[in-house]
PDB file of C-alpha atoms in Angstrom:
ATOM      1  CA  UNK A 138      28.463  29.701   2.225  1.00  0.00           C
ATOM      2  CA  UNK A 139      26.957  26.658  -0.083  1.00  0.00           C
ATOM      3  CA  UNK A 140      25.023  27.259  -3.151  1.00  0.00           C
ATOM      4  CA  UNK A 141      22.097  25.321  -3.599  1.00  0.00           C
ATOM      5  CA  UNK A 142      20.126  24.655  -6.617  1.00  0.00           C
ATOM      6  CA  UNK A 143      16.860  25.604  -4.328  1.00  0.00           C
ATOM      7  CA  UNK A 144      16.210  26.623  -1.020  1.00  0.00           C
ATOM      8  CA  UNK A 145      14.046  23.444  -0.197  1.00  0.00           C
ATOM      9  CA  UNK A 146      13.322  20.440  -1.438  1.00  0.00           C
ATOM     10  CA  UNK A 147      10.186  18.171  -0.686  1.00  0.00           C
ATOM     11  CA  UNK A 148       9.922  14.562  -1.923  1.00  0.00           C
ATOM     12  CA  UNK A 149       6.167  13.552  -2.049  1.00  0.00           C
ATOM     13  CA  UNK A 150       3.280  15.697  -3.115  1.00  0.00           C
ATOM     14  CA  UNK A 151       0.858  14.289  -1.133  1.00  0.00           C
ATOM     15  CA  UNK A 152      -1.361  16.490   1.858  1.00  0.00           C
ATOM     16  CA  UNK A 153       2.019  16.950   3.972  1.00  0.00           C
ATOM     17  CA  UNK A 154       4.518  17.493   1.067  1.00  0.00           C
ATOM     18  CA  UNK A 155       2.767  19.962  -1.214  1.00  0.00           C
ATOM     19  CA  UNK A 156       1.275  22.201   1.386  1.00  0.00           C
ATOM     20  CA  UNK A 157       5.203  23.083   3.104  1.00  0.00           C
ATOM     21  CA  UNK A 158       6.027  23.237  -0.485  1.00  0.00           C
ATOM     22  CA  UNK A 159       3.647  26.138  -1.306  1.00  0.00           C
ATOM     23  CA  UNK A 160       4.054  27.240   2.610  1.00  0.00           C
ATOM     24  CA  UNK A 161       7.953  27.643   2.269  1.00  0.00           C
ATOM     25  CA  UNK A 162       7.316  29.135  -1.266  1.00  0.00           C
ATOM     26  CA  UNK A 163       5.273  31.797   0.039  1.00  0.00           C
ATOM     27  CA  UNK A 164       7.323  32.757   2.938  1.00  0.00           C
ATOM     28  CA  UNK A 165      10.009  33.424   0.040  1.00  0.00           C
ATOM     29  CA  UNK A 166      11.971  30.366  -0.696  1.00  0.00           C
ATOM     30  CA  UNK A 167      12.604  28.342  -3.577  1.00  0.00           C
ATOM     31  CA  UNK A 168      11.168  25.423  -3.738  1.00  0.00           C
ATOM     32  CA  UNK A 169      10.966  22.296  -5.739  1.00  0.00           C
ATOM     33  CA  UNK A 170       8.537  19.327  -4.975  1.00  0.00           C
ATOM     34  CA  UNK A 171       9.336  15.847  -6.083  1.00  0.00           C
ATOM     35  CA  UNK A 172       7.038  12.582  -6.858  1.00  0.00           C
ATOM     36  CA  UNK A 173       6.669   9.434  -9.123  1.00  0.00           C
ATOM     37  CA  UNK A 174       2.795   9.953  -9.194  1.00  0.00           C
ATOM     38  CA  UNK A 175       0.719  12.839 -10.181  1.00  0.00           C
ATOM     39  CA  UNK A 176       0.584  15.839  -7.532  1.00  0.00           C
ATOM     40  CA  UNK A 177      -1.711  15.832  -4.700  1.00  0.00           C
ATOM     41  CA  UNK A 178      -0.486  12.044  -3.854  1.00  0.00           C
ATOM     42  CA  UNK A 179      -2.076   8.612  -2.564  1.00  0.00           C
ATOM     43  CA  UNK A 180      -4.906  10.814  -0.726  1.00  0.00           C
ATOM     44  CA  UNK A 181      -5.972  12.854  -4.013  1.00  0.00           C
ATOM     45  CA  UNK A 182      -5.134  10.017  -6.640  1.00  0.00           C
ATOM     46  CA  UNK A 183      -5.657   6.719  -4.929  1.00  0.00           C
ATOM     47  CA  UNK A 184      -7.214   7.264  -1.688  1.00  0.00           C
ATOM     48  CA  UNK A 185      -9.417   9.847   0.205  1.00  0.00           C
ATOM     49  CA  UNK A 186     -10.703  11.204  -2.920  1.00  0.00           C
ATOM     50  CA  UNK A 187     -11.879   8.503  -5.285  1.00  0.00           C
ATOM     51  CA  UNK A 188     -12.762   6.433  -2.843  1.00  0.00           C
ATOM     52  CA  UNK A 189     -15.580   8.925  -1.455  1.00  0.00           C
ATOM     53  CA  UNK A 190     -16.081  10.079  -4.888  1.00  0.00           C
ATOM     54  CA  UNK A 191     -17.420   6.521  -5.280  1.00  0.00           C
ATOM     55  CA  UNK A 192     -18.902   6.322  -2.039  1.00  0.00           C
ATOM     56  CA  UNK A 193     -21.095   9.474  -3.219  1.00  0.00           C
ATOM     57  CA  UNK A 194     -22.507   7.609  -6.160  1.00  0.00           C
ATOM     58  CA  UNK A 195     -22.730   4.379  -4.638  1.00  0.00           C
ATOM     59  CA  UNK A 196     -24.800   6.618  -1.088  1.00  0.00           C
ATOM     60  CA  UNK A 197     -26.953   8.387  -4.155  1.00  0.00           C
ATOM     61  CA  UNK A 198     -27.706   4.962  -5.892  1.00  0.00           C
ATOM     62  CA  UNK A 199     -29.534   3.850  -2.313  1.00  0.00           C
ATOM     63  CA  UNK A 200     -31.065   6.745  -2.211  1.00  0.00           C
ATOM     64  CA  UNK A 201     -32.714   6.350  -5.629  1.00  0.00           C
ATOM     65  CA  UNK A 202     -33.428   2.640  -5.038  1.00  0.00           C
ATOM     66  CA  UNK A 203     -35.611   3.995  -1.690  1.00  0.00           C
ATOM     67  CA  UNK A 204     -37.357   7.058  -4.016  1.00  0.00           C
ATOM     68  CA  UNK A 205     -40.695   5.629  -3.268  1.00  0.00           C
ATOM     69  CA  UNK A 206     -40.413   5.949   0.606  1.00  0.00           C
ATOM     70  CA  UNK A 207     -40.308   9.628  -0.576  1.00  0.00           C
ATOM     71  CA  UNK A 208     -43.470   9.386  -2.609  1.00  0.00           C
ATOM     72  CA  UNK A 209     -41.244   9.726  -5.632  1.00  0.00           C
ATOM     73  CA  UNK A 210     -41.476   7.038  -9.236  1.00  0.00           C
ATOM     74  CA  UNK A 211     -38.253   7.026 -11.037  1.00  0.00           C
ATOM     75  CA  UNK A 212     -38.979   3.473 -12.631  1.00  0.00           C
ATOM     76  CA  UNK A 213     -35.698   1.002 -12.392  1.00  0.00           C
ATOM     77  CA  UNK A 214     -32.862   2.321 -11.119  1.00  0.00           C
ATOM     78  CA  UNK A 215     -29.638   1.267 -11.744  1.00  0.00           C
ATOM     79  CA  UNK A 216     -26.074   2.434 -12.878  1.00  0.00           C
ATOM     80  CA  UNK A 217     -23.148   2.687 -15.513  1.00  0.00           C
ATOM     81  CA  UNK A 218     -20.028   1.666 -14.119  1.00  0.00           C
ATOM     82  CA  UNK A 219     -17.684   3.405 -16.578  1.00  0.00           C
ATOM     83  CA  UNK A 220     -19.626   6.500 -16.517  1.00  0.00           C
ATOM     84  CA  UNK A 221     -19.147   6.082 -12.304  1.00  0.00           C
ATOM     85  CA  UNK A 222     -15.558   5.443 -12.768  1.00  0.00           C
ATOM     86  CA  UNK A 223     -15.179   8.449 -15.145  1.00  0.00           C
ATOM     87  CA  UNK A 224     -16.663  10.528 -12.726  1.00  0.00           C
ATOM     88  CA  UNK A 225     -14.323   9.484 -10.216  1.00  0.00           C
ATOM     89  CA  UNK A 226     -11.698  10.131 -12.885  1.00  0.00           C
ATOM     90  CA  UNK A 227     -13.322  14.053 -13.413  1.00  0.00           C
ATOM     91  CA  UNK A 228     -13.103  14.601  -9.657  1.00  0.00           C
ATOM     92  CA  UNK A 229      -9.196  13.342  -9.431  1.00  0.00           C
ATOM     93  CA  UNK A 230      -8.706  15.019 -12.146  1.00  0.00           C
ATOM     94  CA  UNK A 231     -10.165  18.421 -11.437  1.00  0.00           C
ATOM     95  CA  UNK A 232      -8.333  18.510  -7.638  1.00  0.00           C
ATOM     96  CA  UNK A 233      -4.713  17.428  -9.364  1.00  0.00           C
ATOM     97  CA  UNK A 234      -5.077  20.249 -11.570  1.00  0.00           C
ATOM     98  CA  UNK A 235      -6.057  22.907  -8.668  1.00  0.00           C
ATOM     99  CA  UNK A 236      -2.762  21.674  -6.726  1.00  0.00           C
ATOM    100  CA  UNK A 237      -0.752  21.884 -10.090  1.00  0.00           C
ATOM    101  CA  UNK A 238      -1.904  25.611 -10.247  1.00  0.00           C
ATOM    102  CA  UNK A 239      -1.010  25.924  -6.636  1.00  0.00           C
ATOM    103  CA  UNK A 240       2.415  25.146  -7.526  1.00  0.00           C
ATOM    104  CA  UNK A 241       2.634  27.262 -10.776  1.00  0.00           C
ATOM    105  CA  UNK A 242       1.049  29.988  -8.469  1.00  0.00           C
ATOM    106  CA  UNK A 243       3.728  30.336  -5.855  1.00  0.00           C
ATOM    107  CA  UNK A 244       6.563  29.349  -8.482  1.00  0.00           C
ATOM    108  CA  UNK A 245       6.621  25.903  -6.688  1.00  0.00           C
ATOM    109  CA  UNK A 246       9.312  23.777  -9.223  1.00  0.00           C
ATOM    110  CA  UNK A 247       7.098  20.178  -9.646  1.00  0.00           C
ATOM    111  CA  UNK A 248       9.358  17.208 -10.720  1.00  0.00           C
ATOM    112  CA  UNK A 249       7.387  14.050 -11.515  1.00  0.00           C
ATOM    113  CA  UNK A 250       9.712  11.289 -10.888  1.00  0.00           C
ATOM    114  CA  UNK A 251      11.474   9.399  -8.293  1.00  0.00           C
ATOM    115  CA  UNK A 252      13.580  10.894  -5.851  1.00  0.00           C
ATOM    116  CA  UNK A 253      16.571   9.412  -4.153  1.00  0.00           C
ATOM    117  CA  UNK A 254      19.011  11.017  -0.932  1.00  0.00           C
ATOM    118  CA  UNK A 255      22.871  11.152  -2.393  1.00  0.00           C
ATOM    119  CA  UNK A 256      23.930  12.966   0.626  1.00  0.00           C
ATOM    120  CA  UNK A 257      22.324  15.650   3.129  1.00  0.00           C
ATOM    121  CA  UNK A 258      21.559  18.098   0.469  1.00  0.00           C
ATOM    122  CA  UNK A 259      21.064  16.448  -2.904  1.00  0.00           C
ATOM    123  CA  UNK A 260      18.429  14.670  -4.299  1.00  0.00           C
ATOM    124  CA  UNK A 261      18.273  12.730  -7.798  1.00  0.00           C
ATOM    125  CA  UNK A 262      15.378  12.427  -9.502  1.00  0.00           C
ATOM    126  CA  UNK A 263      14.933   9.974 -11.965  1.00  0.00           C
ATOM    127  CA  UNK A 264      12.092  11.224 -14.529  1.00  0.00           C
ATOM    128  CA  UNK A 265       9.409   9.408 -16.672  1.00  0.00           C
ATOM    129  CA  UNK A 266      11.595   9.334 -19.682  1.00  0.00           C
ATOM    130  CA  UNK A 267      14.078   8.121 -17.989  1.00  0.00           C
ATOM    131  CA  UNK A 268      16.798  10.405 -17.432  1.00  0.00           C
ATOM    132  CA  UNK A 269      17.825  11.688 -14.332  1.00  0.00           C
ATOM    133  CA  UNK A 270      18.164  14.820 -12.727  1.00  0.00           C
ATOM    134  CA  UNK A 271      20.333  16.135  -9.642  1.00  0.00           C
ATOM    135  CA  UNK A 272      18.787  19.038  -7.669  1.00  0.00           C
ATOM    136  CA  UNK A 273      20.754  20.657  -4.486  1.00  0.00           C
ATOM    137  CA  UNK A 274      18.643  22.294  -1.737  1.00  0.00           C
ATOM    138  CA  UNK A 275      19.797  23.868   1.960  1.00  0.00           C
ATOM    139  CA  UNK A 276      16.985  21.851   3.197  1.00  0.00           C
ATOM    140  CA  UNK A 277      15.123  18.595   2.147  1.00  0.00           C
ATOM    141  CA  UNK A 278      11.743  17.384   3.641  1.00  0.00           C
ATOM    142  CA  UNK A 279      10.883  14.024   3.553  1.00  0.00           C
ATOM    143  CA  UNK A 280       6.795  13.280   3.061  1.00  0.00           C
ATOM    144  CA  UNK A 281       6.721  10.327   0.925  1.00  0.00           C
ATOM    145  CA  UNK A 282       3.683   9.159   3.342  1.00  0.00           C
ATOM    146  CA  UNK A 283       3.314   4.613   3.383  1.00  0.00           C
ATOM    147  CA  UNK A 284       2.817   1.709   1.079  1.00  0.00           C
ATOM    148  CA  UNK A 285       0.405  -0.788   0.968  1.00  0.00           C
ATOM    149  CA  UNK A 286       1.060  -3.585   3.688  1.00  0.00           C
ATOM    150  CA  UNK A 287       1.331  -7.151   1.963  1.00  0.00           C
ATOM    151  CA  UNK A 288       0.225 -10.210   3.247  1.00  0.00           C
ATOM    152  CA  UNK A 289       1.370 -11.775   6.406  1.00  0.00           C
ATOM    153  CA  UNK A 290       3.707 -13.775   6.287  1.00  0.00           C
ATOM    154  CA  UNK A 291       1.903 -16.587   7.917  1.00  0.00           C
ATOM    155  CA  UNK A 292      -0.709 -16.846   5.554  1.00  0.00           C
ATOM    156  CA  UNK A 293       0.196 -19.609   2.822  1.00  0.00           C
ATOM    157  CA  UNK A 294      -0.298 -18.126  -0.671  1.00  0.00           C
ATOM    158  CA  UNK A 295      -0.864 -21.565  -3.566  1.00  0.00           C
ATOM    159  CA  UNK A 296      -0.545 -21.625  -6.800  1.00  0.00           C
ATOM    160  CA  UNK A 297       0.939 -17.937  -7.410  1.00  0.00           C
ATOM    161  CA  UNK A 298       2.599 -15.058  -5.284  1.00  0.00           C
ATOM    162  CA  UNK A 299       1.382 -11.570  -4.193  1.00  0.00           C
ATOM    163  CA  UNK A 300       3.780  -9.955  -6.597  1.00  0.00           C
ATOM    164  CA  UNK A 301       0.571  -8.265  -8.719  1.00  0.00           C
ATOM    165  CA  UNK A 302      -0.648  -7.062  -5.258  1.00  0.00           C
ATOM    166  CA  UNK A 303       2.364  -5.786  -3.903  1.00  0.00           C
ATOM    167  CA  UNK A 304       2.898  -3.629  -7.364  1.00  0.00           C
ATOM    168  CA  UNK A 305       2.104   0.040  -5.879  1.00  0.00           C
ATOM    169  CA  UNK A 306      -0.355   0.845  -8.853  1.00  0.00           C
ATOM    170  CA  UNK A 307       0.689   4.822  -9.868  1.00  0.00           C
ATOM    171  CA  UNK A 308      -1.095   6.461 -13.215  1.00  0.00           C
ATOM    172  CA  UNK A 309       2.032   5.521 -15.269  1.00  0.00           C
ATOM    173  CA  UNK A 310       1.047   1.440 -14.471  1.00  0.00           C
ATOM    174  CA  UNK A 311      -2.365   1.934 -14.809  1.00  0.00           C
ATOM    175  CA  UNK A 312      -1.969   3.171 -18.190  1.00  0.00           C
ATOM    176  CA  UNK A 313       0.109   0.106 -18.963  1.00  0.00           C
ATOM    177  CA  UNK A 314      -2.328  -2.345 -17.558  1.00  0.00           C
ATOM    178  CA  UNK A 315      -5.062  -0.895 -19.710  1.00  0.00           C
ATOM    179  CA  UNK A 316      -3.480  -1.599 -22.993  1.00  0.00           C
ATOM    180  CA  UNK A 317      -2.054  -5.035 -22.484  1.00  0.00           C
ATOM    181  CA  UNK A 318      -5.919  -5.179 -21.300  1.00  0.00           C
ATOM    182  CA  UNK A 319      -4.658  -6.498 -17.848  1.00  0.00           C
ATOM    183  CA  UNK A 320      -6.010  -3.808 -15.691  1.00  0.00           C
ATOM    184  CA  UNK A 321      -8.123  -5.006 -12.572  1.00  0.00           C
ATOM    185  CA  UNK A 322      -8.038  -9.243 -13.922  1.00  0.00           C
ATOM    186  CA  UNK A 323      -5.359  -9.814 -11.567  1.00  0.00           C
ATOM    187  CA  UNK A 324      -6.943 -12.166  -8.711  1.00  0.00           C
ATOM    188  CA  UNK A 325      -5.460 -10.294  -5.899  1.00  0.00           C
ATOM    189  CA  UNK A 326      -5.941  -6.640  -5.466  1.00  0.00           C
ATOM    190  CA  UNK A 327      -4.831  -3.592  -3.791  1.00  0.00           C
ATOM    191  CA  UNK A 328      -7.090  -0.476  -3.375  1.00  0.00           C
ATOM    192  CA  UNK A 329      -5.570   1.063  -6.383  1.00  0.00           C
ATOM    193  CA  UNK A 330      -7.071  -1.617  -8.266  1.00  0.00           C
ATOM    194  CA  UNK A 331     -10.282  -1.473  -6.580  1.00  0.00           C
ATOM    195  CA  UNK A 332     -10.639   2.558  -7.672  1.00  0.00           C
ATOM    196  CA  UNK A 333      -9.292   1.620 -10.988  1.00  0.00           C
ATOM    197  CA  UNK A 334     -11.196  -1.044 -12.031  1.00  0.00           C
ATOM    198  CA  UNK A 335     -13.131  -2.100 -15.026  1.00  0.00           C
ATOM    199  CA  UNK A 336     -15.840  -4.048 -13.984  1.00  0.00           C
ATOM    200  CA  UNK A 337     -17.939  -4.930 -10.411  1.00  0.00           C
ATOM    201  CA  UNK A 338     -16.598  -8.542  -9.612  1.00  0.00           C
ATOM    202  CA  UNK A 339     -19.522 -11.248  -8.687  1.00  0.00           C
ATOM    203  CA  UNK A 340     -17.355 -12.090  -5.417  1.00  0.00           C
ATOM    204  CA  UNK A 341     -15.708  -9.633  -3.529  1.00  0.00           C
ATOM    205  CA  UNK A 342     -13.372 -10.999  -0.250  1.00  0.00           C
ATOM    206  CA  UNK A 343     -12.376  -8.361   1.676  1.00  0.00           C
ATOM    207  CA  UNK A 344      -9.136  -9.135   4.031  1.00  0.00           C
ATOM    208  CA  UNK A 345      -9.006  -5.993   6.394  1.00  0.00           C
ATOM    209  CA  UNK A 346     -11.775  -4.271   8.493  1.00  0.00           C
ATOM    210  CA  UNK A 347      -9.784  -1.264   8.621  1.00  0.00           C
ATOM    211  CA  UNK A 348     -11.064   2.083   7.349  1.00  0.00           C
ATOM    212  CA  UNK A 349      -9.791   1.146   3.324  1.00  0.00           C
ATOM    213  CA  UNK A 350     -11.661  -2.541   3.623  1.00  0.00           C
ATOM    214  CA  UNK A 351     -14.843  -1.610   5.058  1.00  0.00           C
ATOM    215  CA  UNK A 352     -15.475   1.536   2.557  1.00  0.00           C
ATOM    216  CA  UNK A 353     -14.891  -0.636  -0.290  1.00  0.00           C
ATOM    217  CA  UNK A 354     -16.577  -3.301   0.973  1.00  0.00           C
ATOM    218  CA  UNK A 355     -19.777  -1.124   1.418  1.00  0.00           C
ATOM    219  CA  UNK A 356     -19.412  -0.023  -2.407  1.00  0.00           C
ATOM    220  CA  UNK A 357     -18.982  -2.983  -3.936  1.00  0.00           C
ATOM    221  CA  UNK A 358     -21.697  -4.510  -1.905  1.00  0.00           C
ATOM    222  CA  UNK A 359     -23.990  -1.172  -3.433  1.00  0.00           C
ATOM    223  CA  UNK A 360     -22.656  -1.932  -7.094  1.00  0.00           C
ATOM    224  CA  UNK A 361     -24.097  -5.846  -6.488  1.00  0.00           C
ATOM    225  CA  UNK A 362     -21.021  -7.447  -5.475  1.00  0.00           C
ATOM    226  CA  UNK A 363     -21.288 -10.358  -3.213  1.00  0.00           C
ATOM    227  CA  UNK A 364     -18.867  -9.205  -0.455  1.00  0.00           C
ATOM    228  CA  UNK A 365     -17.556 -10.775   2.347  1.00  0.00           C
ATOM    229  CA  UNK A 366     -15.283  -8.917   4.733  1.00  0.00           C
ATOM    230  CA  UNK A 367     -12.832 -11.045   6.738  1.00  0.00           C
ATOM    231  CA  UNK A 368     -11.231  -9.004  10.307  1.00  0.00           C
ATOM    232  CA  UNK A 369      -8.153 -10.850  12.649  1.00  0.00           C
ATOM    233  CA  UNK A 370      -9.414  -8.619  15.341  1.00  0.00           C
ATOM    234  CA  UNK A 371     -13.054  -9.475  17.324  1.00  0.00           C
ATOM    235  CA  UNK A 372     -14.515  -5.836  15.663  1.00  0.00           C
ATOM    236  CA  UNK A 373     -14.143  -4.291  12.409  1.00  0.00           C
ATOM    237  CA  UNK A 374     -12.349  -0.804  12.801  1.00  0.00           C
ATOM    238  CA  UNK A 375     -10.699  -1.800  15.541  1.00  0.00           C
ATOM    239  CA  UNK A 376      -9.154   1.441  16.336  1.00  0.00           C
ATOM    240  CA  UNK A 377     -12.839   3.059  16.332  1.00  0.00           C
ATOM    241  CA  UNK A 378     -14.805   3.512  19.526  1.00  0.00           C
ATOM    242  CA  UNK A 379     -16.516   0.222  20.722  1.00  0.00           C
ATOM    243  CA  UNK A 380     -19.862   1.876  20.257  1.00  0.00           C
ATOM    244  CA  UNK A 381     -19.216   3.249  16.949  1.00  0.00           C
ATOM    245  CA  UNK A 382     -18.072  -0.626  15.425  1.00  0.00           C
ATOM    246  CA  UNK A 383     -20.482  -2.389  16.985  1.00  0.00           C
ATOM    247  CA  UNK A 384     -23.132   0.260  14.718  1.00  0.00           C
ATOM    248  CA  UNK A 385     -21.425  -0.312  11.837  1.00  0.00           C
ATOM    249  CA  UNK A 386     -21.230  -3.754  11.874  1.00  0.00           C
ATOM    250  CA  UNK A 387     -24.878  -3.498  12.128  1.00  0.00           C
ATOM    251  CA  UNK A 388     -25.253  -1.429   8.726  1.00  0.00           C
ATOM    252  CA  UNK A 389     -22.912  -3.608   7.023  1.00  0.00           C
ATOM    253  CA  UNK A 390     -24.283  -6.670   7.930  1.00  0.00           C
ATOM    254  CA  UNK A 391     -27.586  -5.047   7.313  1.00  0.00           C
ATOM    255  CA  UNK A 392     -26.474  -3.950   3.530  1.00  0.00           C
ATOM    256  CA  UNK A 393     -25.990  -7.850   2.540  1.00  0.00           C
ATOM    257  CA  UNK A 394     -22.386  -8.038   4.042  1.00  0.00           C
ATOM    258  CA  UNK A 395     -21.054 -11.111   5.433  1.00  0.00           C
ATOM    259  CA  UNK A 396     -18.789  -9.942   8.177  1.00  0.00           C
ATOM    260  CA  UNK A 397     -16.558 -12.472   9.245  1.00  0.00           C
ATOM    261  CA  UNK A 398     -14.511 -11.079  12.827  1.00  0.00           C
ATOM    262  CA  UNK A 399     -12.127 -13.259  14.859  1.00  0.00           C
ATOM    263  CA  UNK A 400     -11.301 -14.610  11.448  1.00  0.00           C
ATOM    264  CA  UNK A 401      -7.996 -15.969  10.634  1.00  0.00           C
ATOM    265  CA  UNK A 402      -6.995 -16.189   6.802  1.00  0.00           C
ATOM    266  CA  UNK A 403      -4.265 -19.537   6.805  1.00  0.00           C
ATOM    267  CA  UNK A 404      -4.299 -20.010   3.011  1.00  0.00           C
ATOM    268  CA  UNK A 405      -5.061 -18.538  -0.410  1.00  0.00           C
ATOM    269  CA  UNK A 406      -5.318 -20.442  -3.530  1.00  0.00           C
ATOM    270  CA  UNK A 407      -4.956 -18.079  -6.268  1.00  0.00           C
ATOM    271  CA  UNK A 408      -5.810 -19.843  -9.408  1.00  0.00           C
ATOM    272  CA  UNK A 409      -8.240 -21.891  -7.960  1.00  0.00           C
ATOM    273  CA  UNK A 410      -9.654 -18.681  -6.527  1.00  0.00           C
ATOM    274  CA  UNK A 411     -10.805 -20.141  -2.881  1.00  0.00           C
ATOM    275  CA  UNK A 412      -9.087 -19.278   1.056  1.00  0.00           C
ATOM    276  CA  UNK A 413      -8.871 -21.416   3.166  1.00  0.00           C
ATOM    277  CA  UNK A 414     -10.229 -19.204   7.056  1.00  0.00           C
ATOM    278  CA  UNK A 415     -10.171 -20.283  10.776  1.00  0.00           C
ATOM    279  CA  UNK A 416     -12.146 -19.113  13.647  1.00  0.00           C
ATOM    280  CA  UNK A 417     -14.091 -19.857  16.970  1.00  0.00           C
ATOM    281  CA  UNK A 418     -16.747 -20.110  15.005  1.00  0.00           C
ATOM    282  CA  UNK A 419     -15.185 -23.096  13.077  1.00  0.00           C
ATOM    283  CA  UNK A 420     -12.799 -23.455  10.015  1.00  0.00           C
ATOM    284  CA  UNK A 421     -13.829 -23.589   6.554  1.00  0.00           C
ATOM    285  CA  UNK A 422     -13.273 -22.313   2.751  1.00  0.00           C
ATOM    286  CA  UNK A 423     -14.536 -19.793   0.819  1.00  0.00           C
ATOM    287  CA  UNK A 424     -15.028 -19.080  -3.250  1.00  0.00           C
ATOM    288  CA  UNK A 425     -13.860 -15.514  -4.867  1.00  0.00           C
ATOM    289  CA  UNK A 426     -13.507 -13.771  -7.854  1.00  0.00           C
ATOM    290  CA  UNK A 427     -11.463 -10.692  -6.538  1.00  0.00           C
ATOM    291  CA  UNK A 428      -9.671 -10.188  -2.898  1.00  0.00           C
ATOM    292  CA  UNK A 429      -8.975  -7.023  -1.637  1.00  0.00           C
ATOM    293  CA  UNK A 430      -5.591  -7.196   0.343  1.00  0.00           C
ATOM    294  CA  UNK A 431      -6.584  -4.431   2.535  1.00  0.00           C
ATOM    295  CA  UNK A 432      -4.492  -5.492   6.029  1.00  0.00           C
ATOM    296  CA  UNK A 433      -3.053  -2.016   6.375  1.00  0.00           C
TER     297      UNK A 433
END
């Protein structure tokens, strides 16, 4: 019989990786997990968890701005975007380390770096410094979850390319953008700009009424951002009940929103920072500081 390095290996630490890593673990295997990113994965770094983490300050900011329909006088109310961000930070923070303690709990093995199929039952990992390591398992799960969709195709990108948004934006490039003082100035953005960003843009264009475009849509438009969120399809969350879009439309527009459905992007000038949009309603151009590529 083969000898393996580990009874199982799992590449990606995100919500379906790291729990059959500590599952497997506990029923008596050993395990090792593998990703690039911190543990806990898009959902605990760049998704669920900042995102509503900023939500949260964003939904207790209009709850301050309405303290007089309470009876209450707080004087002007406003906020501190670093000190929101670095709360956002806290939160991620404080989660990663509870699934790092997970794994150091059920003797989970966690390699931070990339990991690549050789064959049915080895993976290489190639770490942040660099080197690489080979690791040999009876059984390897794949969970490395999606990526962020680019642009279509069709749509005619002038004056520059989507290569800055198409950059999956882990910890380790994050860190890198903040000292060469790039971080969030790129026109085009991803969401892992938009929860890593230094500053609340004047303009906000948001291409995507899915569940990523309208959330950050709604908490830019709370930090003061003039938003506008752009949807192909005739309703924003168009996998949502027609009931439950046709409300939220309703709050959004209601918020200061521009909601723009049935709304074809054809062209994106990137230095010039303007689209170019067609519709039954008619064609025309819009100005923007920032765009949120947020098409799936």
């Amino acid at each position: 019989m083969a000898q393996y390095d580990a009874d199982l290996v799992v590449i990606g630490g995100g919500p379906g990786g790291y729990p059959a890593a500590i599952h497997a673990a506990k029923m008596g295997g050993k395990v090792v997990c593998v990703d690039f990113d911190n543990a806990g994965g898009t959902c605990l770094n760049w998704g669920c968890i900042p995102t509503k983490t900023m939500i949260g300050s964003v939904a207790a900011l209009e709850q301050a701005r309405h303290a007089a329909d309470f009876g209450l006088k707080l004087g002007e109310v406003g906020y501190d975007f670093p000190a929101l961000m670095a709360r956002k930070d806290k939160v991620v923070k404080t989660l990663v380390s509870g699934v790092e303690f997970l794994f150091k709990k059920n003797k989970v093995r966690f390699l931070k770096g990339k990991g690549k199929l050789t064959d049915p039952h080895t993976v290489e990992v190639t770490l942040e410094d660099g080197k690489t390591e080979r690791v040999t398992a009876a059984s390897i799960i794949l969970a490395t979850g999606s990526v962020v969709a680019p642009l279509p195709a069709a749509v005619q990108v002038i004056g520059g390319d989507t290569s800055d948004a198409d950059v999956f934006i882990d910890n380790r490039e994050v860190k890198r953008r903040k000292a060469a003082g790039t971080l969030g100035k790129t026109t085009l953005w991803t969401s892992n700009e938009a929860v890593s960003a230094p500053e609340v843009p004047k303009r906000l264009v948001v291409l995507g009424a899915g569940a990523v475009g309208t959330e950050f849509a709604y908490a830019y438009r709370g930090l003061g951002a003039d938003v506008t969120l752009i949807e192909f399809m005739p309703t924003i969350v168009p996998p949502a009940d027609p009931d439950i879009s046709s409300e939220l439309h309703k709050l959004l527009t209601k918020s200061g929103i521009k909601v723009m459905t049935g709304t074809k992007v054809v062209a994106i000038d990137v230095p010039g920072k303007k689209l170019k949009y067609v519709s039954e309603k008619g064609d025309g151009e819009l100005e923007f500081d920032r765009m949120l590529i947020g098409v799936g």
